[in-house]
Amino acid sequence: MSKLTLKRESLSCTNPLYAAHALGHDYGVEKLAKDLFQQPGVMYNKLNPENDSNHLYLRDAIHLTDLADDDRIVSAWCHSRGGVFVKLPEAVNCDEELSDQLLMISEQMGIALAEIRDSRADGVITPDEFERIGRELTNTVREVLSLKAVVSSQVRELPDFEERQLAGVIHTTKLSDPLIGSETLTKERTA
C-alpha cells in the first residue's frame, strides 16, 4: 500500500507498527511532521507499516507517544512481547483508593466473564468472539497489576521489636499477672 492508499483501520492494535499508524493519523500526520521537524511525506511513509523506504525509529515512536500522550504503541509492543502495559497510579495514599481498585477488578472480571458467557451462548466461540474475550481478559490483567501498584504504595517498614516497645506499641506482661492468662507473654496495642 502506498502512503496515499493506506487508510486508518479500526482494529485492536497488537502490532506496534499498526498502532503507530493509527496513533499518527489520530494525532494528525501533518501536525506530527511539523512537531517532529520532518517532511509530511516522510512522516506518512514512516507511519505506513507497509512502507520499506522510511522507518519509524524508536526515537520517533517515543516522541509520538509523548506528543500525543497516548500509550497505544507501547501497549501493542508489550502485547507483541507477551505482556501487557500497565500505567501506574501517580500517587496512592489511602485505603479508599485500594477499595476502588478492588472494585475495578471485580467490575472488569464481570465484563470478561460476561463476554465469555455471551460468546458460548450458541455453543461456538468464533475468532472474533475470542478476540473480544482476549481483550477483556487483558484489561482484567491490567486492573490486577494496577492493584499491585496501589498496594505497593502502602508498603511501610515495620520497626523492629525494641523500637515498637520503646514507642509504647508493645508492652510485656509477666506470667504471674493474675489478670493475664499464662499463654500471653506480649501484647500489641493498636495505636
Tab-separated table of N, CA and C in Angstrom, residues 10-140:
chain	number	residue	atom	x	y	z
A	10	SER	N	-9.780	0.515	11.897
A	10	SER	CA	-10.191	0.438	13.297
A	10	SER	C	-10.056	-1.013	13.729
A	11	LEU	N	-8.943	-1.300	14.332
A	11	LEU	CA	-8.694	-2.642	14.824
A	11	LEU	C	-7.987	-2.530	16.152
A	12	SER	N	-8.071	-3.579	16.911
A	12	SER	CA	-7.348	-3.559	18.171
A	12	SER	C	-5.897	-3.834	17.821
A	13	CYS	N	-5.070	-2.828	17.952
A	13	CYS	CA	-3.685	-2.928	17.510
A	13	CYS	C	-2.858	-3.754	18.480
A	14	THR	N	-2.355	-4.860	17.966
A	14	THR	CA	-1.415	-5.671	18.732
A	14	THR	C	-0.059	-5.651	18.051
A	15	ASN	N	0.042	-4.920	16.951
A	15	ASN	CA	1.289	-4.748	16.230
A	15	ASN	C	1.719	-3.295	16.426
A	16	PRO	N	2.917	-3.054	16.959
A	16	PRO	CA	3.330	-1.678	17.237
A	16	PRO	C	3.337	-0.782	15.999
A	17	LEU	N	3.642	-1.334	14.826
A	17	LEU	CA	3.667	-0.514	13.610
A	17	LEU	C	2.267	-0.053	13.230
A	18	TYR	N	1.287	-0.927	13.365
A	18	TYR	CA	-0.092	-0.541	13.068
A	18	TYR	C	-0.631	0.408	14.139
A	19	ALA	N	-0.186	0.205	15.376
A	19	ALA	CA	-0.588	1.116	16.450
A	19	ALA	C	-0.028	2.514	16.182
A	20	ALA	N	1.227	2.579	15.733
A	20	ALA	CA	1.833	3.872	15.408
A	20	ALA	C	1.089	4.529	14.250
A	21	HIS	N	0.698	3.724	13.275
A	21	HIS	CA	-0.059	4.237	12.132
A	21	HIS	C	-1.377	4.869	12.608
A	22	ALA	N	-2.123	4.141	13.416
A	22	ALA	CA	-3.408	4.647	13.903
A	22	ALA	C	-3.209	5.880	14.776
A	23	LEU	N	-2.227	5.824	15.663
A	23	LEU	CA	-1.960	6.948	16.555
A	23	LEU	C	-1.547	8.183	15.767
A	24	GLY	N	-0.679	7.987	14.784
A	24	GLY	CA	-0.230	9.109	13.969
A	24	GLY	C	-1.362	9.772	13.221
A	25	HIS	N	-2.262	8.962	12.685
A	25	HIS	CA	-3.385	9.542	11.951
A	25	HIS	C	-4.400	10.188	12.887
A	26	ASP	N	-4.567	9.639	14.080
A	26	ASP	CA	-5.458	10.276	15.051
A	26	ASP	C	-4.890	11.623	15.504
A	27	TYR	N	-3.594	11.673	15.715
A	27	TYR	CA	-2.929	12.912	16.147
A	27	TYR	C	-2.900	13.924	15.007
A	28	GLY	N	-2.721	13.410	13.793
A	28	GLY	CA	-2.602	14.264	12.605
A	28	GLY	C	-1.192	14.178	12.054
A	29	VAL	N	-1.053	13.556	10.906
A	29	VAL	CA	0.277	13.333	10.339
A	29	VAL	C	0.965	14.663	10.020
A	30	GLU	N	0.225	15.604	9.477
A	30	GLU	CA	0.815	16.908	9.135
A	30	GLU	C	1.319	17.617	10.395
A	31	LYS	N	0.495	17.605	11.434
A	31	LYS	CA	0.885	18.236	12.702
A	31	LYS	C	2.075	17.508	13.319
A	32	LEU	N	2.037	16.193	13.264
A	32	LEU	CA	3.132	15.400	13.806
A	32	LEU	C	4.438	15.697	13.066
A	33	ALA	N	4.373	15.759	11.737
A	33	ALA	CA	5.568	16.058	10.945
A	33	ALA	C	6.145	17.412	11.344
A	34	LYS	N	5.268	18.391	11.515
A	34	LYS	CA	5.722	19.725	11.921
A	34	LYS	C	6.359	19.686	13.306
A	35	ASP	N	5.692	19.000	14.267
A	35	ASP	CA	6.202	18.916	15.647
A	35	ASP	C	7.527	18.168	15.732
A	36	LEU	N	7.748	17.225	14.812
A	36	LEU	CA	8.991	16.433	14.823
A	36	LEU	C	10.008	16.948	13.803
A	37	PHE	N	9.723	18.099	13.186
A	37	PHE	CA	10.623	18.733	12.224
A	37	PHE	C	10.974	17.787	11.072
A	38	GLN	N	9.940	17.165	10.501
A	38	GLN	CA	10.130	16.274	9.359
A	38	GLN	C	9.165	16.670	8.255
A	39	GLN	N	9.477	16.236	7.050
A	39	GLN	CA	8.600	16.487	5.911
A	39	GLN	C	7.353	15.611	6.054
A	40	PRO	N	6.168	16.131	5.724
A	40	PRO	CA	4.949	15.321	5.827
A	40	PRO	C	5.018	14.015	5.035
A	41	GLY	N	5.591	14.034	3.844
A	41	GLY	CA	5.703	12.809	3.052
A	41	GLY	C	6.538	11.754	3.748
A	42	VAL	N	7.619	12.182	4.370
A	42	VAL	CA	8.475	11.243	5.116
A	42	VAL	C	7.697	10.671	6.293
A	43	MET	N	6.935	11.532	6.976
A	43	MET	CA	6.170	11.067	8.128
A	43	MET	C	5.084	10.088	7.702
A	44	TYR	N	4.414	10.373	6.593
A	44	TYR	CA	3.428	9.421	6.080
A	44	TYR	C	4.080	8.069	5.818
A	45	ASN	N	5.264	8.090	5.222
A	45	ASN	CA	5.975	6.835	4.935
A	45	ASN	C	6.379	6.124	6.217
A	46	LYS	N	6.860	6.872	7.209
A	46	LYS	CA	7.269	6.254	8.479
A	46	LYS	C	6.088	5.596	9.186
A	47	LEU	N	4.920	6.199	9.056
A	47	LEU	CA	3.739	5.667	9.731
A	47	LEU	C	3.045	4.574	8.933
A	48	ASN	N	3.487	4.340	7.717
A	48	ASN	CA	2.912	3.292	6.880
A	48	ASN	C	3.629	1.979	7.173
A	49	PRO	N	2.955	1.023	7.826
A	49	PRO	CA	3.621	-0.236	8.174
A	49	PRO	C	4.028	-1.058	6.952
A	50	GLU	N	3.483	-0.721	5.785
A	50	GLU	CA	3.800	-1.456	4.560
A	50	GLU	C	4.951	-0.809	3.789
A	51	ASN	N	5.458	0.313	4.261
A	51	ASN	CA	6.489	1.051	3.540
A	51	ASN	C	7.872	0.599	3.991
A	52	ASP	N	8.768	0.366	3.020
A	52	ASP	CA	10.119	-0.068	3.356
A	52	ASP	C	11.172	1.023	3.152
A	53	SER	N	10.766	2.199	2.647
A	53	SER	CA	11.766	3.221	2.349
A	53	SER	C	12.092	4.089	3.559
A	54	ASN	N	11.128	4.356	4.404
A	54	ASN	CA	11.363	5.133	5.615
A	54	ASN	C	10.912	4.283	6.794
A	55	HIS	N	11.653	4.379	7.879
A	55	HIS	CA	11.354	3.541	9.036
A	55	HIS	C	11.025	4.403	10.249
A	56	LEU	N	10.116	3.920	11.029
A	56	LEU	CA	9.778	4.572	12.283
A	56	LEU	C	10.763	4.058	13.328
A	57	TYR	N	11.644	4.918	13.746
A	57	TYR	CA	12.660	4.527	14.719
A	57	TYR	C	12.101	4.640	16.138
A	58	LEU	N	12.785	4.011	17.055
A	58	LEU	CA	12.354	4.053	18.453
A	58	LEU	C	12.213	5.495	18.935
A	59	ARG	N	13.156	6.342	18.573
A	59	ARG	CA	13.096	7.754	18.968
A	59	ARG	C	11.795	8.391	18.463
A	60	ASP	N	11.430	8.073	17.207
A	60	ASP	CA	10.184	8.613	16.648
A	60	ASP	C	8.973	8.113	17.432
A	61	ALA	N	8.972	6.822	17.756
A	61	ALA	CA	7.847	6.248	18.500
A	61	ALA	C	7.724	6.873	19.882
A	62	ILE	N	8.855	7.128	20.524
A	62	ILE	CA	8.833	7.770	21.843
A	62	ILE	C	8.273	9.185	21.732
A	63	HIS	N	8.760	9.938	20.733
A	63	HIS	CA	8.258	11.307	20.544
A	63	HIS	C	6.765	11.305	20.232
A	64	LEU	N	6.346	10.392	19.370
A	64	LEU	CA	4.928	10.310	19.013
A	64	LEU	C	4.082	9.994	20.240
A	65	THR	N	4.533	9.043	21.043
A	65	THR	CA	3.824	8.670	22.276
A	65	THR	C	3.720	9.861	23.223
A	66	ASP	N	4.827	10.579	23.377
A	66	ASP	CA	4.830	11.731	24.282
A	66	ASP	C	3.993	12.889	23.746
A	67	LEU	N	4.131	13.187	22.453
A	67	LEU	CA	3.360	14.293	21.867
A	67	LEU	C	1.865	14.055	21.970
A	68	ALA	N	1.447	12.851	21.633
A	68	ALA	CA	0.018	12.537	21.621
A	68	ALA	C	-0.492	12.140	22.997
A	69	ASP	N	0.413	11.924	23.944
A	69	ASP	CA	0.054	11.432	25.269
A	69	ASP	C	-0.850	10.204	25.140
A	70	ASP	N	-0.359	9.237	24.367
A	70	ASP	CA	-1.133	8.049	24.021
A	70	ASP	C	-0.215	6.835	24.110
A	71	ASP	N	-0.683	5.793	24.755
A	71	ASP	CA	0.152	4.624	25.020
A	71	ASP	C	-0.092	3.457	24.074
A	72	ARG	N	-0.743	3.684	22.945
A	72	ARG	CA	-1.066	2.576	22.039
A	72	ARG	C	0.170	1.851	21.517
A	73	ILE	N	1.219	2.582	21.185
A	73	ILE	CA	2.416	1.941	20.629
A	73	ILE	C	3.063	1.042	21.676
A	74	VAL	N	3.282	1.573	22.856
A	74	VAL	CA	3.935	0.775	23.900
A	74	VAL	C	3.041	-0.390	24.334
A	75	SER	N	1.739	-0.169	24.343
A	75	SER	CA	0.810	-1.242	24.694
A	75	SER	C	0.867	-2.368	23.665
A	76	ALA	N	0.886	-1.995	22.385
A	76	ALA	CA	0.974	-3.005	21.326
A	76	ALA	C	2.314	-3.728	21.380
A	77	TRP	N	3.366	-2.992	21.690
A	77	TRP	CA	4.685	-3.607	21.782
A	77	TRP	C	4.713	-4.609	22.940
A	78	CYS	N	4.180	-4.215	24.068
A	78	CYS	CA	4.107	-5.133	25.215
A	78	CYS	C	3.315	-6.384	24.835
A	79	HIS	N	2.189	-6.201	24.159
A	79	HIS	CA	1.365	-7.341	23.748
A	79	HIS	C	2.136	-8.254	22.810
A	80	SER	N	2.874	-7.675	21.870
A	80	SER	CA	3.629	-8.496	20.920
A	80	SER	C	4.752	-9.260	21.599
A	81	ARG	N	5.175	-8.800	22.761
A	81	ARG	CA	6.222	-9.484	23.530
A	81	ARG	C	5.633	-10.414	24.595
A	82	GLY	N	4.303	-10.567	24.584
A	82	GLY	CA	3.672	-11.482	25.527
A	82	GLY	C	3.327	-10.857	26.859
A	83	GLY	N	3.260	-9.549	26.913
A	83	GLY	CA	2.955	-8.869	28.164
A	83	GLY	C	1.836	-7.875	28.003
A	84	VAL	N	1.644	-7.077	29.036
A	84	VAL	CA	0.651	-6.009	29.000
A	84	VAL	C	1.289	-4.742	29.557
A	85	PHE	N	0.831	-3.617	29.065
A	85	PHE	CA	1.276	-2.325	29.571
A	85	PHE	C	0.314	-1.891	30.663
A	86	VAL	N	0.854	-1.526	31.806
A	86	VAL	CA	0.027	-1.063	32.915
A	86	VAL	C	0.527	0.310	33.329
A	87	LYS	N	-0.342	1.288	33.237
A	87	LYS	CA	0.004	2.631	33.674
A	87	LYS	C	-0.148	2.670	35.193
A	88	LEU	N	0.907	3.029	35.871
A	88	LEU	CA	0.886	3.042	37.328
A	88	LEU	C	0.189	4.296	37.835
A	89	PRO	N	-0.501	4.182	38.960
A	89	PRO	CA	-1.144	5.372	39.523
A	89	PRO	C	-0.084	6.385	39.940
A	90	GLU	N	-0.433	7.654	39.834
A	90	GLU	CA	0.522	8.710	40.142
A	90	GLU	C	0.874	8.737	41.629
A	91	ALA	N	-0.104	8.730	42.477
A	91	ALA	CA	0.126	8.729	43.916
A	91	ALA	C	-1.066	8.064	44.580
A	92	VAL	N	-0.756	7.145	45.447
A	92	VAL	CA	-1.811	6.428	46.158
A	92	VAL	C	-1.470	6.495	47.633
A	93	ASN	N	-2.377	7.024	48.407
A	93	ASN	CA	-2.080	7.191	49.822
A	93	ASN	C	-3.189	6.749	50.755
A	94	CYS	N	-4.298	6.274	50.221
A	94	CYS	CA	-5.386	5.993	51.145
A	94	CYS	C	-6.033	4.644	50.858
A	95	ASP	N	-6.709	4.145	51.870
A	95	ASP	CA	-7.397	2.869	51.748
A	95	ASP	C	-8.550	2.938	50.761
A	96	GLU	N	-9.121	4.138	50.562
A	96	GLU	CA	-10.229	4.288	49.620
A	96	GLU	C	-9.782	3.939	48.198
A	97	GLU	N	-8.563	4.329	47.832
A	97	GLU	CA	-8.050	4.002	46.501
A	97	GLU	C	-7.835	2.499	46.356
A	98	LEU	N	-7.436	1.851	47.437
A	98	LEU	CA	-7.295	0.398	47.421
A	98	LEU	C	-8.663	-0.252	47.215
A	99	SER	N	-9.654	0.228	47.927
A	99	SER	CA	-11.011	-0.308	47.769
A	99	SER	C	-11.534	-0.073	46.363
A	100	ASP	N	-11.285	1.118	45.828
A	100	ASP	CA	-11.728	1.427	44.467
A	100	ASP	C	-11.078	0.484	43.460
A	101	GLN	N	-9.789	0.195	43.643
A	101	GLN	CA	-9.107	-0.689	42.706
A	101	GLN	C	-9.651	-2.114	42.808
A	102	LEU	N	-9.967	-2.562	44.000
A	102	LEU	CA	-10.571	-3.893	44.154
A	102	LEU	C	-11.924	-3.955	43.446
A	103	LEU	N	-12.691	-2.876	43.544
A	103	LEU	CA	-13.974	-2.825	42.842
A	103	LEU	C	-13.773	-2.820	41.326
A	104	MET	N	-12.742	-2.118	40.855
A	104	MET	CA	-12.456	-2.089	39.414
A	104	MET	C	-12.107	-3.493	38.905
A	105	ILE	N	-11.359	-4.244	39.701
A	105	ILE	CA	-11.015	-5.614	39.300
A	105	ILE	C	-12.288	-6.449	39.210
A	106	SER	N	-13.142	-6.332	40.207
A	106	SER	CA	-14.399	-7.099	40.195
A	106	SER	C	-15.252	-6.723	39.000
A	107	GLU	N	-15.352	-5.440	38.722
A	107	GLU	CA	-16.156	-4.978	37.590
A	107	GLU	C	-15.591	-5.500	36.265
A	108	GLN	N	-14.273	-5.380	36.102
A	108	GLN	CA	-13.653	-5.822	34.855
A	108	GLN	C	-13.747	-7.337	34.702
A	109	MET	N	-13.596	-8.063	35.789
A	109	MET	CA	-13.728	-9.523	35.724
A	109	MET	C	-15.144	-9.894	35.303
A	110	GLY	N	-16.137	-9.167	35.809
A	110	GLY	CA	-17.521	-9.403	35.402
A	110	GLY	C	-17.720	-9.172	33.912
A	111	ILE	N	-17.104	-8.117	33.393
A	111	ILE	CA	-17.198	-7.835	31.954
A	111	ILE	C	-16.576	-8.969	31.154
A	112	ALA	N	-15.406	-9.436	31.575
A	112	ALA	CA	-14.725	-10.528	30.860
A	112	ALA	C	-15.535	-11.814	30.913
A	113	LEU	N	-16.064	-12.140	32.074
A	113	LEU	CA	-16.854	-13.370	32.200
A	113	LEU	C	-18.159	-13.279	31.411
A	114	ALA	N	-18.766	-12.099	31.372
A	114	ALA	CA	-19.983	-11.924	30.569
A	114	ALA	C	-19.676	-12.111	29.091
A	115	GLU	N	-18.512	-11.641	28.660
A	115	GLU	CA	-18.110	-11.813	27.258
A	115	GLU	C	-17.944	-13.303	26.938
A	116	ILE	N	-17.377	-14.055	27.860
A	116	ILE	CA	-17.221	-15.492	27.655
A	116	ILE	C	-18.597	-16.161	27.597
A	117	ARG	N	-19.465	-15.814	28.540
A	117	ARG	CA	-20.804	-16.405	28.565
A	117	ARG	C	-21.567	-16.105	27.281
A	118	ASP	N	-21.547	-14.852	26.875
A	118	ASP	CA	-22.259	-14.462	25.653
A	118	ASP	C	-21.687	-15.172	24.425
A	119	SER	N	-20.381	-15.317	24.389
A	119	SER	CA	-19.745	-15.975	23.246
A	119	SER	C	-20.085	-17.458	23.183
A	120	ARG	N	-20.273	-18.082	24.312
A	120	ARG	CA	-20.576	-19.512	24.355
A	120	ARG	C	-22.068	-19.801	24.198
A	121	ALA	N	-22.886	-18.780	24.141
A	121	ALA	CA	-24.342	-18.969	24.121
A	121	ALA	C	-24.800	-19.869	22.980
A	122	ASP	N	-24.179	-19.769	21.827
A	122	ASP	CA	-24.582	-20.602	20.697
A	122	ASP	C	-23.757	-21.886	20.590
A	123	GLY	N	-22.897	-22.127	21.568
A	123	GLY	CA	-22.113	-23.357	21.592
A	123	GLY	C	-20.791	-23.281	20.845
A	124	VAL	N	-20.522	-22.156	20.201
A	124	VAL	CA	-19.288	-21.991	19.426
A	124	VAL	C	-18.691	-20.629	19.743
A	125	ILE	N	-17.391	-20.597	19.942
A	125	ILE	CA	-16.690	-19.326	20.114
A	125	ILE	C	-15.972	-19.037	18.803
A	126	THR	N	-16.379	-17.974	18.147
A	126	THR	CA	-15.785	-17.606	16.860
A	126	THR	C	-14.464	-16.864	17.097
A	127	PRO	N	-13.633	-16.735	16.073
A	127	PRO	CA	-12.387	-15.980	16.233
A	127	PRO	C	-12.618	-14.536	16.689
A	128	ASP	N	-13.657	-13.879	16.164
A	128	ASP	CA	-13.961	-12.511	16.603
A	128	ASP	C	-14.353	-12.482	18.079
A	129	GLU	N	-15.160	-13.454	18.491
A	129	GLU	CA	-15.552	-13.528	19.903
A	129	GLU	C	-14.329	-13.800	20.774
A	130	PHE	N	-13.448	-14.662	20.298
A	130	PHE	CA	-12.234	-14.959	21.065
A	130	PHE	C	-11.362	-13.710	21.205
A	131	GLU	N	-11.297	-12.895	20.158
A	131	GLU	CA	-10.527	-11.651	20.227
A	131	GLU	C	-11.123	-10.716	21.276
A	132	ARG	N	-12.457	-10.609	21.313
A	132	ARG	CA	-13.106	-9.766	22.330
A	132	ARG	C	-12.849	-10.318	23.732
A	133	ILE	N	-12.933	-11.641	23.879
A	133	ILE	CA	-12.650	-12.263	25.181
A	133	ILE	C	-11.222	-11.938	25.603
A	134	GLY	N	-10.288	-12.114	24.677
A	134	GLY	CA	-8.886	-11.835	24.978
A	134	GLY	C	-8.659	-10.395	25.391
A	135	ARG	N	-9.322	-9.473	24.713
A	135	ARG	CA	-9.189	-8.059	25.042
A	135	ARG	C	-9.690	-7.793	26.464
A	136	GLU	N	-10.833	-8.375	26.826
A	136	GLU	CA	-11.377	-8.155	28.178
A	136	GLU	C	-10.528	-8.834	29.252
A	137	LEU	N	-9.991	-10.004	28.943
A	137	LEU	CA	-9.107	-10.658	29.912
A	137	LEU	C	-7.812	-9.864	30.094
A	138	THR	N	-7.300	-9.289	29.012
A	138	THR	CA	-6.113	-8.444	29.116
A	138	THR	C	-6.413	-7.214	29.962
A	139	ASN	N	-7.592	-6.628	29.788
A	139	ASN	CA	-7.982	-5.490	30.631
A	139	ASN	C	-8.072	-5.902	32.094
A	140	THR	N	-8.520	-7.129	32.337
A	140	THR	CA	-8.592	-7.631	33.717
A	140	THR	C	-7.193	-7.747	34.304
